[in-house]
PDB file of C-alpha atoms and ligand atoms in Angstrom:
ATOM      1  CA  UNK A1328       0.000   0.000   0.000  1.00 48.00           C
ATOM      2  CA  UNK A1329       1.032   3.707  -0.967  1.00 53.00           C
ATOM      3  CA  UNK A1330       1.472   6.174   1.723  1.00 53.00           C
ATOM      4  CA  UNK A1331      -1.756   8.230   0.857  1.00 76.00           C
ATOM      5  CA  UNK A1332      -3.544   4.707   1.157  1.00 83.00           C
ATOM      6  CA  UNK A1333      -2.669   4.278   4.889  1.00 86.00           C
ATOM      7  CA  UNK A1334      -3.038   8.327   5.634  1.00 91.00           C
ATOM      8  CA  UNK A1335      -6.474   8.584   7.689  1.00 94.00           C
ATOM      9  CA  UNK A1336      -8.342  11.077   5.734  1.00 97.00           C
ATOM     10  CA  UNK A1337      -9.200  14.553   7.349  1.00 97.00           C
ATOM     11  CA  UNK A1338     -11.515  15.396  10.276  1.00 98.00           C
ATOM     12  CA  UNK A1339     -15.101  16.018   8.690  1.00 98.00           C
ATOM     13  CA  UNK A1340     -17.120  19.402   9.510  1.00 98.00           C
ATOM     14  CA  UNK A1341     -18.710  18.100  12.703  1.00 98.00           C
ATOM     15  CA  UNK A1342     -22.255  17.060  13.258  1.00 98.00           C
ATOM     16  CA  UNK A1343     -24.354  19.715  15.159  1.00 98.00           C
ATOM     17  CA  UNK A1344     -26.748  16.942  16.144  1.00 98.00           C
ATOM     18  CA  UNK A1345     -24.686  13.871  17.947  1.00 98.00           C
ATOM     19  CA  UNK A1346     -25.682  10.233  16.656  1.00 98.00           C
ATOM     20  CA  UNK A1347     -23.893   6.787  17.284  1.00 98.00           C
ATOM     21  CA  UNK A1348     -21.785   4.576  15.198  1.00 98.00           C
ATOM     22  CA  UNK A1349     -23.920   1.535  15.414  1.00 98.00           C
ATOM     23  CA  UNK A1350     -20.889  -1.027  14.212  1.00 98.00           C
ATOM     24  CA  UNK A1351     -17.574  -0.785  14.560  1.00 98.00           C
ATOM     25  CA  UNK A1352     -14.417  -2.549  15.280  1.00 98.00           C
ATOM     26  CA  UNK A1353     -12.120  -0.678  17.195  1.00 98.00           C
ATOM     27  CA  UNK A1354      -9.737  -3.352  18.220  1.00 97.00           C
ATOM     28  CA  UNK A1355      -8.900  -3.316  14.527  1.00 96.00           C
ATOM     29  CA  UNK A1356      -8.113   0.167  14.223  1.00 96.00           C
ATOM     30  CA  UNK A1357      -5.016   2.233  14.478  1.00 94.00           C
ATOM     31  CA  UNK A1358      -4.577   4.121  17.471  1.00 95.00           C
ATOM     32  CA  UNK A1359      -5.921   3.587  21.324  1.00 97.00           C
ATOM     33  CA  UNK A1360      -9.382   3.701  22.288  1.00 98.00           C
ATOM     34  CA  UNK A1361      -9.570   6.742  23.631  1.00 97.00           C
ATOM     35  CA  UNK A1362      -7.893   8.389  20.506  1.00 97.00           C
ATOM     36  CA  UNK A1363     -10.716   7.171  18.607  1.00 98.00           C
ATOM     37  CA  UNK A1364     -13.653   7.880  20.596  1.00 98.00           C
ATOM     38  CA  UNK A1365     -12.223  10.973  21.128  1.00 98.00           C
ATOM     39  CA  UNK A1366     -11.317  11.949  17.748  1.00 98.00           C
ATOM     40  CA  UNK A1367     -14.899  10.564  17.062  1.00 98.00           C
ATOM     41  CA  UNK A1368     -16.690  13.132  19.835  1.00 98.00           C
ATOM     42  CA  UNK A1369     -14.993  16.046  18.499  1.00 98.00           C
ATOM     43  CA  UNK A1370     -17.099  16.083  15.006  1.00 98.00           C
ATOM     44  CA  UNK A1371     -20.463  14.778  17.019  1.00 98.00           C
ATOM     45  CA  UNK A1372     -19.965  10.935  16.697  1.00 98.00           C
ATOM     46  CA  UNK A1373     -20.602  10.701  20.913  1.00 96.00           C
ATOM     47  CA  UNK A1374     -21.768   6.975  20.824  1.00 98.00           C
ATOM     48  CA  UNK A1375     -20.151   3.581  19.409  1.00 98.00           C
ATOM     49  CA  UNK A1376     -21.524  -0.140  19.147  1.00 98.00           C
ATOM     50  CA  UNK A1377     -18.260  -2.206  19.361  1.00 98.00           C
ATOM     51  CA  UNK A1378     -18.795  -5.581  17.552  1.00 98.00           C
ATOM     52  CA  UNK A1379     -16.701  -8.710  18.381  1.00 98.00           C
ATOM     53  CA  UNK A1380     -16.458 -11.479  16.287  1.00 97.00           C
ATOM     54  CA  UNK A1381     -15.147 -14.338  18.213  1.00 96.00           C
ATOM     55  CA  UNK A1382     -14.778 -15.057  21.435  1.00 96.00           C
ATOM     56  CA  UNK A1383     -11.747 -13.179  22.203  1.00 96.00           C
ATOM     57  CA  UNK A1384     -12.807  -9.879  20.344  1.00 97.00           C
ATOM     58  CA  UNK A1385     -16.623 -10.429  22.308  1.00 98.00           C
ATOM     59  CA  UNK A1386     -14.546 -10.696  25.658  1.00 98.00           C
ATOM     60  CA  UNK A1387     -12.662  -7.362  24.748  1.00 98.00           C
ATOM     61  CA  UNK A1388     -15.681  -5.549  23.146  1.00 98.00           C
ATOM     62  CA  UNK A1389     -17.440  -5.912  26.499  1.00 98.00           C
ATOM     63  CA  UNK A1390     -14.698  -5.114  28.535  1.00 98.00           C
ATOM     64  CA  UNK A1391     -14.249  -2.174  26.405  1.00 98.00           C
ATOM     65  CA  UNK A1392     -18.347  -1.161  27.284  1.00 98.00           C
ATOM     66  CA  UNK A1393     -17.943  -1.636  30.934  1.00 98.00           C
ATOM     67  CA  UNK A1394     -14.692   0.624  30.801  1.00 98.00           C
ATOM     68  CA  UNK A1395     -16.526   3.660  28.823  1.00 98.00           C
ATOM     69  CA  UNK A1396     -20.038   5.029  28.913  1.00 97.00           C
ATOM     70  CA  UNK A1397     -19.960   5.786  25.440  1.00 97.00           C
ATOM     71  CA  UNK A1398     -19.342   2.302  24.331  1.00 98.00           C
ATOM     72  CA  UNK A1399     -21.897  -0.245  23.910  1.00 98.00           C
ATOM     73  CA  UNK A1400     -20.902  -4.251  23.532  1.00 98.00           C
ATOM     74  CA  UNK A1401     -22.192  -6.266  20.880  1.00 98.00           C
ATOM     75  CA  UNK A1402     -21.055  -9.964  20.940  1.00 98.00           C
ATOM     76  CA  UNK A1403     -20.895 -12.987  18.808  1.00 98.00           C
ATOM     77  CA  UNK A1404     -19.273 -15.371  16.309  1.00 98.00           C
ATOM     78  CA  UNK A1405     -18.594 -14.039  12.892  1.00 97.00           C
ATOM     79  CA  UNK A1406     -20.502 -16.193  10.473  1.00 97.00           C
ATOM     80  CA  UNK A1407     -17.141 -16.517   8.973  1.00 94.00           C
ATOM     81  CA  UNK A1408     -15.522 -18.135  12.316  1.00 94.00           C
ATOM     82  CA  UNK A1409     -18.288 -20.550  13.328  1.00 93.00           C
ATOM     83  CA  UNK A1410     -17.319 -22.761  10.505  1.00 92.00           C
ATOM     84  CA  UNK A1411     -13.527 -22.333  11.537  1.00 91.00           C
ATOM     85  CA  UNK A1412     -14.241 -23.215  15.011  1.00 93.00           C
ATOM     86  CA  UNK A1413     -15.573 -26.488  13.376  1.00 91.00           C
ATOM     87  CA  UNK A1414     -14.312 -27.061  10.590  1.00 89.00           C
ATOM     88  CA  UNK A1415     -10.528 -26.037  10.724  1.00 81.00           C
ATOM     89  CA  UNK A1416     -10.208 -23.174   7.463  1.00 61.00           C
ATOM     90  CA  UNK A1417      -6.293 -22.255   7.173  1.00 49.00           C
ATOM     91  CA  UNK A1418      -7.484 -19.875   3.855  1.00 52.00           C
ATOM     92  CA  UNK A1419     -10.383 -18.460   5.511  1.00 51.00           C
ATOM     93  CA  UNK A1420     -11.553 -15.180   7.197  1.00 48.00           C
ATOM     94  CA  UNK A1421      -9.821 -14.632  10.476  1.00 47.00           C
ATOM     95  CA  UNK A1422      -7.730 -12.639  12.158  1.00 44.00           C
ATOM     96  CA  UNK A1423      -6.164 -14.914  14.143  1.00 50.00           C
ATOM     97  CA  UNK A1424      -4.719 -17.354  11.868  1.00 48.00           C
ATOM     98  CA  UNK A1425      -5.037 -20.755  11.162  1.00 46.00           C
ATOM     99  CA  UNK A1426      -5.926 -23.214  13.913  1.00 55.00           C
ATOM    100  CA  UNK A1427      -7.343 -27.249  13.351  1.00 66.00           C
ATOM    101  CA  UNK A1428     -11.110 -27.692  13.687  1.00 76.00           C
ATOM    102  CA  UNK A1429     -12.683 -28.726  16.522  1.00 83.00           C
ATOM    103  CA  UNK A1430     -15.766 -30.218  15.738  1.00 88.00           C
ATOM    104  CA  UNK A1431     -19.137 -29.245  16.676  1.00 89.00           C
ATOM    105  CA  UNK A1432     -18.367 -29.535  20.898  1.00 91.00           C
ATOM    106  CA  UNK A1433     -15.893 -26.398  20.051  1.00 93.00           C
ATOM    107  CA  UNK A1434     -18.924 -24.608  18.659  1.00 95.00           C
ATOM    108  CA  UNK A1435     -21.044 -25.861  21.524  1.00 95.00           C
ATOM    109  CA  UNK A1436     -18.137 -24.199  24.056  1.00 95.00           C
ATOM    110  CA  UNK A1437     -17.820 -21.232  21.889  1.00 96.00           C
ATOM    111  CA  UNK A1438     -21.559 -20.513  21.864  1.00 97.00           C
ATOM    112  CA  UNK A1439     -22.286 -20.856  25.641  1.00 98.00           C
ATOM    113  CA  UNK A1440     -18.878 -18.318  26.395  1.00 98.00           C
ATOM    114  CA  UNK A1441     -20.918 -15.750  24.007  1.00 98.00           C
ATOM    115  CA  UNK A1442     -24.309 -16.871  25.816  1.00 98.00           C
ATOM    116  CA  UNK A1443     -22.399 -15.713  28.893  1.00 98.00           C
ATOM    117  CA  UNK A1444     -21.175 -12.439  28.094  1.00 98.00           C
ATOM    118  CA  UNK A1445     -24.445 -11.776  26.526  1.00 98.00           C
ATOM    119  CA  UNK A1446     -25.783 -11.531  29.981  1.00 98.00           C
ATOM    120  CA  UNK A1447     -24.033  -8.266  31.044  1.00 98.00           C
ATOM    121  CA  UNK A1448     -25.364  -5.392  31.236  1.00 97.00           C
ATOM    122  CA  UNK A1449     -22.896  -3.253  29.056  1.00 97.00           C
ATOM    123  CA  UNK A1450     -23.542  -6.052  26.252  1.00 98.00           C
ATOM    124  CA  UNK A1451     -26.888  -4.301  24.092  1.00 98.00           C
ATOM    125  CA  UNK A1452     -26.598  -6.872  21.233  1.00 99.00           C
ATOM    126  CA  UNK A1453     -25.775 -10.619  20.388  1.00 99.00           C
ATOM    127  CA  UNK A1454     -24.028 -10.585  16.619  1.00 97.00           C
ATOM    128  CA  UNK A1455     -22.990 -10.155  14.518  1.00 98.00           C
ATOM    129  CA  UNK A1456     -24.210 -13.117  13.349  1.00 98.00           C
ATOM    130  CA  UNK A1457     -25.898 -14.342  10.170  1.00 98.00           C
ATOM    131  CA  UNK A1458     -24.885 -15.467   6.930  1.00 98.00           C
ATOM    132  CA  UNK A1459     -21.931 -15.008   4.359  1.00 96.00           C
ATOM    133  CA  UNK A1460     -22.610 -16.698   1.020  1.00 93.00           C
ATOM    134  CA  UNK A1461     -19.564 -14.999  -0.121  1.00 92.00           C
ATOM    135  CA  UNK A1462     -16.826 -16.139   2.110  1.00 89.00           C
ATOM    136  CA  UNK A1463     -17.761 -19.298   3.049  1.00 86.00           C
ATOM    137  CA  UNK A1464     -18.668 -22.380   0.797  1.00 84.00           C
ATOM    138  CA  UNK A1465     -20.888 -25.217   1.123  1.00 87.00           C
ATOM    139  CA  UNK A1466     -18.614 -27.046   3.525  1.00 88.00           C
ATOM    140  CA  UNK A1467     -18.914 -24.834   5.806  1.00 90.00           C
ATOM    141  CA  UNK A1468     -22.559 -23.634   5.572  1.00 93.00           C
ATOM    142  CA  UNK A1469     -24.303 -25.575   8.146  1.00 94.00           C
ATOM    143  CA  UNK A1470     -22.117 -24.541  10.941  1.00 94.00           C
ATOM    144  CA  UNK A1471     -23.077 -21.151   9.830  1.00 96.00           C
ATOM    145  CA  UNK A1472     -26.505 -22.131  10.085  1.00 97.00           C
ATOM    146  CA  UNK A1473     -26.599 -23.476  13.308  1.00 97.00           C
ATOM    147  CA  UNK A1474     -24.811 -20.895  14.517  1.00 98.00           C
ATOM    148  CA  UNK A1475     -26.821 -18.019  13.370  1.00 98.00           C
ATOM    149  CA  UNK A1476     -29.971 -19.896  14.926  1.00 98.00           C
ATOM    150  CA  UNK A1477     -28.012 -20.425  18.254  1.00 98.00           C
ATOM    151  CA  UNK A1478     -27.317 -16.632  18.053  1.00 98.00           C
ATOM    152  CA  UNK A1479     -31.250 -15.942  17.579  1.00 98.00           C
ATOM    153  CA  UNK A1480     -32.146 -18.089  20.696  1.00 98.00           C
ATOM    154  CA  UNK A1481     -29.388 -16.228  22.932  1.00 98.00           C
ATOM    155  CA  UNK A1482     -30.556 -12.594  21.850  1.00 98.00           C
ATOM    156  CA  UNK A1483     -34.464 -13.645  22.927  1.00 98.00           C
ATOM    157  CA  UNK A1484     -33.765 -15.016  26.340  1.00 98.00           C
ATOM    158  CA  UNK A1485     -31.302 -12.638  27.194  1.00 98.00           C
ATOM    159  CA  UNK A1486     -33.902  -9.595  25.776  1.00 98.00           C
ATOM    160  CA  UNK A1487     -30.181  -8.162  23.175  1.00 98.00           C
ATOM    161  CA  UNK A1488     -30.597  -6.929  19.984  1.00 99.00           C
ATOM    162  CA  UNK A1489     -29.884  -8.942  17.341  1.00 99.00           C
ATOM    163  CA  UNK A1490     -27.215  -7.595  15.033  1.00 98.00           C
ATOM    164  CA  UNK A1491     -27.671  -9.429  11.422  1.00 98.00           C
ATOM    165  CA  UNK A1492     -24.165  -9.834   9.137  1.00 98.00           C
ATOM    166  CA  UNK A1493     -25.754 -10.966   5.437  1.00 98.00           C
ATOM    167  CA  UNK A1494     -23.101 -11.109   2.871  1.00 97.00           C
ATOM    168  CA  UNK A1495     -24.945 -12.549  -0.492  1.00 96.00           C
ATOM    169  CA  UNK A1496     -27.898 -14.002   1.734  1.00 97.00           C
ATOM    170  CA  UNK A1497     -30.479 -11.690   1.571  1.00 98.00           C
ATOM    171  CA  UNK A1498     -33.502 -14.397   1.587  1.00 98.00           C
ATOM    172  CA  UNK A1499     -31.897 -17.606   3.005  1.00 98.00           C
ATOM    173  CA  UNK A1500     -31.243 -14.722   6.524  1.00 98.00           C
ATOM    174  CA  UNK A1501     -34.629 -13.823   6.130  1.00 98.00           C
ATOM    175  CA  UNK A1502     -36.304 -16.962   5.728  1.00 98.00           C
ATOM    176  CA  UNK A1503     -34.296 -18.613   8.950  1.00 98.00           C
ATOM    177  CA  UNK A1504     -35.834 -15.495  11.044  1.00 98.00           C
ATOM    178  CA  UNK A1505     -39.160 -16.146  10.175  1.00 98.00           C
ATOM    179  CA  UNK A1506     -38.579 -19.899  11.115  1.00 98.00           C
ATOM    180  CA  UNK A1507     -36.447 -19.062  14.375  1.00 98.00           C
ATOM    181  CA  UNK A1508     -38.850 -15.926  15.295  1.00 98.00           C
ATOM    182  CA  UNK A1509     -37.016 -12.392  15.266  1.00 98.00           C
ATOM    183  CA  UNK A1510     -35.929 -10.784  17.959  1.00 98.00           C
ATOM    184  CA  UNK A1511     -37.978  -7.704  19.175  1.00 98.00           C
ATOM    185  CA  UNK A1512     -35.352  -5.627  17.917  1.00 98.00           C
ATOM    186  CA  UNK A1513     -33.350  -6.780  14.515  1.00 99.00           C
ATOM    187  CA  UNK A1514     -30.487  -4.874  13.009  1.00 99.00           C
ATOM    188  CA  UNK A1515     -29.139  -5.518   9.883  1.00 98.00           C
ATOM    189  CA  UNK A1516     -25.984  -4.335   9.540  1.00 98.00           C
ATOM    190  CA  UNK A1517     -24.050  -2.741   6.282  1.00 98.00           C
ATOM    191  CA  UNK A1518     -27.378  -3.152   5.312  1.00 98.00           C
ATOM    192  CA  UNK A1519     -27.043  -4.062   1.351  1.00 98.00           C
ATOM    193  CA  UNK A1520     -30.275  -5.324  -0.180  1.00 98.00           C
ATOM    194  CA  UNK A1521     -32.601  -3.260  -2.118  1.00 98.00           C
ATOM    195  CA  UNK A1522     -35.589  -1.163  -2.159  1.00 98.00           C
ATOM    196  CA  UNK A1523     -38.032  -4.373  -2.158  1.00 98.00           C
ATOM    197  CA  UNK A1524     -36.216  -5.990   0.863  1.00 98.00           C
ATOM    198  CA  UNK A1525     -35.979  -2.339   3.030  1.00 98.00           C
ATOM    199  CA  UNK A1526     -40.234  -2.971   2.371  1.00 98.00           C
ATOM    200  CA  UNK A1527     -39.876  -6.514   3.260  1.00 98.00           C
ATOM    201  CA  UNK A1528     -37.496  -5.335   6.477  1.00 98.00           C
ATOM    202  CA  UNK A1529     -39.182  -2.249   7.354  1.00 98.00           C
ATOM    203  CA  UNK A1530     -42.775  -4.537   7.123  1.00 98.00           C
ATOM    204  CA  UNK A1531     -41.147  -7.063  10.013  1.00 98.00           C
ATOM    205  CA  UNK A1532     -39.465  -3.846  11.908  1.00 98.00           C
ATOM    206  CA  UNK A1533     -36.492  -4.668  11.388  1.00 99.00           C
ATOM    207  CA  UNK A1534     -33.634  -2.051  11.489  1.00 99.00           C
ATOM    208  CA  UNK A1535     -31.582  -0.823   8.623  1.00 99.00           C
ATOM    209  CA  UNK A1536     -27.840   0.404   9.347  1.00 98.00           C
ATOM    210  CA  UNK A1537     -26.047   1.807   6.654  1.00 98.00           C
ATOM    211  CA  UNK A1538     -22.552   1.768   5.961  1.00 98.00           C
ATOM    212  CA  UNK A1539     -19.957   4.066   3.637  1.00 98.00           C
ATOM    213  CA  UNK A1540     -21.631   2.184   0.660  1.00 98.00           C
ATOM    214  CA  UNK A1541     -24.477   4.025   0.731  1.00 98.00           C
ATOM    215  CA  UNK A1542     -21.795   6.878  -0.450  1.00 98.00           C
ATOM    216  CA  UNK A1543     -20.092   4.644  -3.384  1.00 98.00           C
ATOM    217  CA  UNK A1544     -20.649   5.761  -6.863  1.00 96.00           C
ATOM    218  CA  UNK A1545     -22.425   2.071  -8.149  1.00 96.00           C
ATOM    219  CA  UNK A1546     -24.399   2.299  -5.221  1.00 98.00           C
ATOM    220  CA  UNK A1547     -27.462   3.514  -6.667  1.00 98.00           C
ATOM    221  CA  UNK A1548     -29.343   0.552  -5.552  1.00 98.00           C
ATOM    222  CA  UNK A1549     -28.742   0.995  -2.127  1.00 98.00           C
ATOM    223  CA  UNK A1550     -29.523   4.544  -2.262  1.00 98.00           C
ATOM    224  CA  UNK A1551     -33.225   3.447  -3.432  1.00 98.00           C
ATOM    225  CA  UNK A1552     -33.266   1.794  -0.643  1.00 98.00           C
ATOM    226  CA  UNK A1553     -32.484   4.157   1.980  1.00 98.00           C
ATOM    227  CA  UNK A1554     -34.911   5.962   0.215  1.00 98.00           C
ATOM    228  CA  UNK A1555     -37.720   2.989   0.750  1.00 98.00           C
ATOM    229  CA  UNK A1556     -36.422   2.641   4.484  1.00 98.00           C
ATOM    230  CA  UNK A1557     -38.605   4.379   7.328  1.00 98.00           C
ATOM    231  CA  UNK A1558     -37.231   7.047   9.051  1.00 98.00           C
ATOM    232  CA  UNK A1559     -37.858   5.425  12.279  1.00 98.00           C
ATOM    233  CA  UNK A1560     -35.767   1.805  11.237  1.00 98.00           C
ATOM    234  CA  UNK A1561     -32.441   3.759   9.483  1.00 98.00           C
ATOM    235  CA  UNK A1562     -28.884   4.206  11.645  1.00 98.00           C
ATOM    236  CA  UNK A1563     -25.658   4.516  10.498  1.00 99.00           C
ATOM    237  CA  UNK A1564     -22.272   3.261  10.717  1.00 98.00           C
ATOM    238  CA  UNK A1565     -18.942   2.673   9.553  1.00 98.00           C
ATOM    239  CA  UNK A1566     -17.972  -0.871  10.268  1.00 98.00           C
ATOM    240  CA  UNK A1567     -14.576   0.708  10.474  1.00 98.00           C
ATOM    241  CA  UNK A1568     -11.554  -0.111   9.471  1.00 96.00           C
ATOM    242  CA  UNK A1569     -13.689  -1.682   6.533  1.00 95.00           C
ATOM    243  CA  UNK A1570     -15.678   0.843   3.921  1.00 96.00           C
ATOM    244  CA  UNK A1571     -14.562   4.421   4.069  1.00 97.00           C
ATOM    245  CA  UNK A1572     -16.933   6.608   2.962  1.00 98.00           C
ATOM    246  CA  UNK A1573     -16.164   8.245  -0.475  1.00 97.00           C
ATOM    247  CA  UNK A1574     -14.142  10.132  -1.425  1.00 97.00           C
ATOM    248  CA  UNK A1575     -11.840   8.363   1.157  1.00 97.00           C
ATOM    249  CA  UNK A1576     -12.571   4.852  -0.537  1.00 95.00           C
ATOM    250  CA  UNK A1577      -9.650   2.323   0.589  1.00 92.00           C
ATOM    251  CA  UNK A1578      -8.210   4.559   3.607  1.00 96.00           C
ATOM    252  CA  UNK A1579      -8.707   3.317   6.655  1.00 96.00           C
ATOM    253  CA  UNK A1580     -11.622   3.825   8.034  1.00 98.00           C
ATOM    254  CA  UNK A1581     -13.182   4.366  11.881  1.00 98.00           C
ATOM    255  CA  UNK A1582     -15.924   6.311  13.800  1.00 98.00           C
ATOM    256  CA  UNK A1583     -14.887   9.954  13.436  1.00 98.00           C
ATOM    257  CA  UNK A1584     -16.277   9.519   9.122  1.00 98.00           C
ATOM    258  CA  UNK A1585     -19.452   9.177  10.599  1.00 98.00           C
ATOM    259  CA  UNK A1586     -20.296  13.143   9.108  1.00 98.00           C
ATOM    260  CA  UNK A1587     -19.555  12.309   6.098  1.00 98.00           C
ATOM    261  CA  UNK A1588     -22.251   8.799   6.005  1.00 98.00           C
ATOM    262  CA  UNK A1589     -24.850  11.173   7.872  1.00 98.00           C
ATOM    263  CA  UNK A1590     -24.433  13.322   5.162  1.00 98.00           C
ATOM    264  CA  UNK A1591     -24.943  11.180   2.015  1.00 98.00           C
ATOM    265  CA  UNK A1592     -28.062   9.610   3.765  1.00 98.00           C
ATOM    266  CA  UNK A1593     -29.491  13.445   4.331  1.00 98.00           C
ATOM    267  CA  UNK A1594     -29.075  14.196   0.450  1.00 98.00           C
ATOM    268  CA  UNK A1595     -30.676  10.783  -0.364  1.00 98.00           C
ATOM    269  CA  UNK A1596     -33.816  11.232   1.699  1.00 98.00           C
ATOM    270  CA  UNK A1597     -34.193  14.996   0.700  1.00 98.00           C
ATOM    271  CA  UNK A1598     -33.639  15.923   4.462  1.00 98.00           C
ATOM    272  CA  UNK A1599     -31.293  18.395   6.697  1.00 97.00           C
ATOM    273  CA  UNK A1600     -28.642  16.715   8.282  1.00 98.00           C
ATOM    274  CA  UNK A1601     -29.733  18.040  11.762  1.00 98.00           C
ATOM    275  CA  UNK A1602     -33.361  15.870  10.716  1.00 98.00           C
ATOM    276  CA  UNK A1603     -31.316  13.181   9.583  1.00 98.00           C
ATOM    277  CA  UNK A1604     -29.199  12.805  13.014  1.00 98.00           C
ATOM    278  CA  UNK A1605     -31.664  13.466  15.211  1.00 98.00           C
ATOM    279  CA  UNK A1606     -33.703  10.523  13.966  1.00 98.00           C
ATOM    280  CA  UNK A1607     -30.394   8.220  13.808  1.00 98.00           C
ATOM    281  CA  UNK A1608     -29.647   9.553  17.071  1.00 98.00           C
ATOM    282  CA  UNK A1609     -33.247   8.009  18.389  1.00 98.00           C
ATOM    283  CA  UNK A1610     -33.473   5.263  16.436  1.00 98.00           C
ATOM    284  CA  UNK A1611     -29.737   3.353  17.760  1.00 98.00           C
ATOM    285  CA  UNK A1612     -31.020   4.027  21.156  1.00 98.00           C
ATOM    286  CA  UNK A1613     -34.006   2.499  20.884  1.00 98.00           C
ATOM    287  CA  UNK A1614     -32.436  -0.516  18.662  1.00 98.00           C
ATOM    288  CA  UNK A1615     -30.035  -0.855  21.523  1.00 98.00           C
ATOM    289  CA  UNK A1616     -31.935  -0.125  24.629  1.00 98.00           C
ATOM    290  CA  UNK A1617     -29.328   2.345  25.698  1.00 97.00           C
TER     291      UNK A1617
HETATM  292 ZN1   ZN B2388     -20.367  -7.788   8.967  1.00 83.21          ZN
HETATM  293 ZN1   ZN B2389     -18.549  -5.825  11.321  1.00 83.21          ZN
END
């Protein structure tokens, strides 16, 4: 990578109405946490969902929540690492390298460490969890399955939101939460289906959060459907260090780009930007129960 590539981009004008970055990773980002939350207050972005995605990074994200106010836990196992735990996937998606598969008992012990810290209090969401047509193949697809279901189960008896990862899966993720039975409060996160599905969502009340997509040129489709979304279901987030907002495309990314997100999704809906974050701003605390 160039130097540019790895250069954070600028601070954005900041936000006159505060909302919350409903998704991001900050143990995956440059810097410490209080740099970015920080850096993130300064330009209005006061709140941040931190998502784990195996058991280690669930441990850390609710550490993280009980050490901050402004930090709310979400935990879980990464569609993407429930068919590692199981299956053993040296080429696959994680951060921590390559490891032999356990079998389903690793899952099992996996699952009920997650069902744990999903009891805290500073934990407001189980996930992400879901499914990833894209990264994983048919091997590993029922372990995905079983997991996402698991994940369901955990986020209605402990009363979390549900926090929905759907790479490529748009109807096999909703069909398995009609079977299962939705949480009373759904988000879908980098939300990336189109008009008809924010209809289909929006008619189950589920929540839409949208990611620095929504600002990509091809992205018209996703546009329409933050267009089709109800004002009441739509957040906003970065899913940092993954999908900078343009016209930072391929920097890194974390919560302080917020602005710029809050700002694409105000042009698309033909509203202010103070309308705009104000509703965000209402709609991730209700979605979290903050
Ligand atoms: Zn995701
Ligand atoms: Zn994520």
């Amino acid at each position: 990578m160039s130097a540019s590539k790895d250069t954070p981009p600028p601070l954005p004008e900041p936000l006159r109405v505060a909302v919350a970055d409903s998704h991001t990773h900050l143990d995956m980002q440059a810097g410490t946490v209080e740099e970015g939350l920080a850096k993130a207050a300064s330009v209005g972005v006061a709140t941040v969902v931190q998502v784990g995605c195996d058991v280690k990074g669930s441990r850390w994200a609710a550490e993280t929540a009980a050490a901050y106010d402004n930090v709310h836990a979400a935990v879980a196992l990464h569609p993407n690492e429930a068919p590692r735990i199981v299956l053993g996937d040296p080429d696959g998606w994680s951060r921590q390298g390559a490891r032999p598969g356990g079998g389903q008992a690793a899952l099992d012990d996996a699952l009920a460490e997650i069902d744990a810290l999903a009891a805290l209090d500073h934990v407001k969401a189980v996930g992400e969890t879901g499914l990833d047509h894209f990264r994983t193949g048919p091997e590993g697809m029922a372990a995905q399955e079983l997991s996402f279901r698991a994940h369901i189960e955990i986020a209605k008896r402990r009363g979390k939101a549900l926090v929905i990862h759907d790479r490529d899966a748009h109807a096999d993720v909703l069909r398995i939460l009609r079977e299962e039975g939705a949480p009373e409060r759904t988000v879908f996160h980098c939300y990336s289906g189109d008009a008809d599905m924010a209809r289909e969502c929006a008619a189950a009340g589920y929540y839409m959060s949208f990611a620095g997509t929504v600002t990509f040129k091809n992205a018209q489709p996703l546009r329409d459907a933050l267009a089709a979304a109800p004002a009441e279901l739509v957040l906003v987030e970065t899913d940092a260090p993954y999908l900078t907002p343009a016209p930072y495309r391929g920097r890194p990314n974390a919560p302080y780009l917020i602005p710029l997100t809050v700002r694409a999704m105000a042009a698309v809906r033909g509203i202010d930007e103070d309308a705009m974050a104000t509703a965000i701003a209402a709609n991730t605390a209700r979605a979290f129960a903050y």
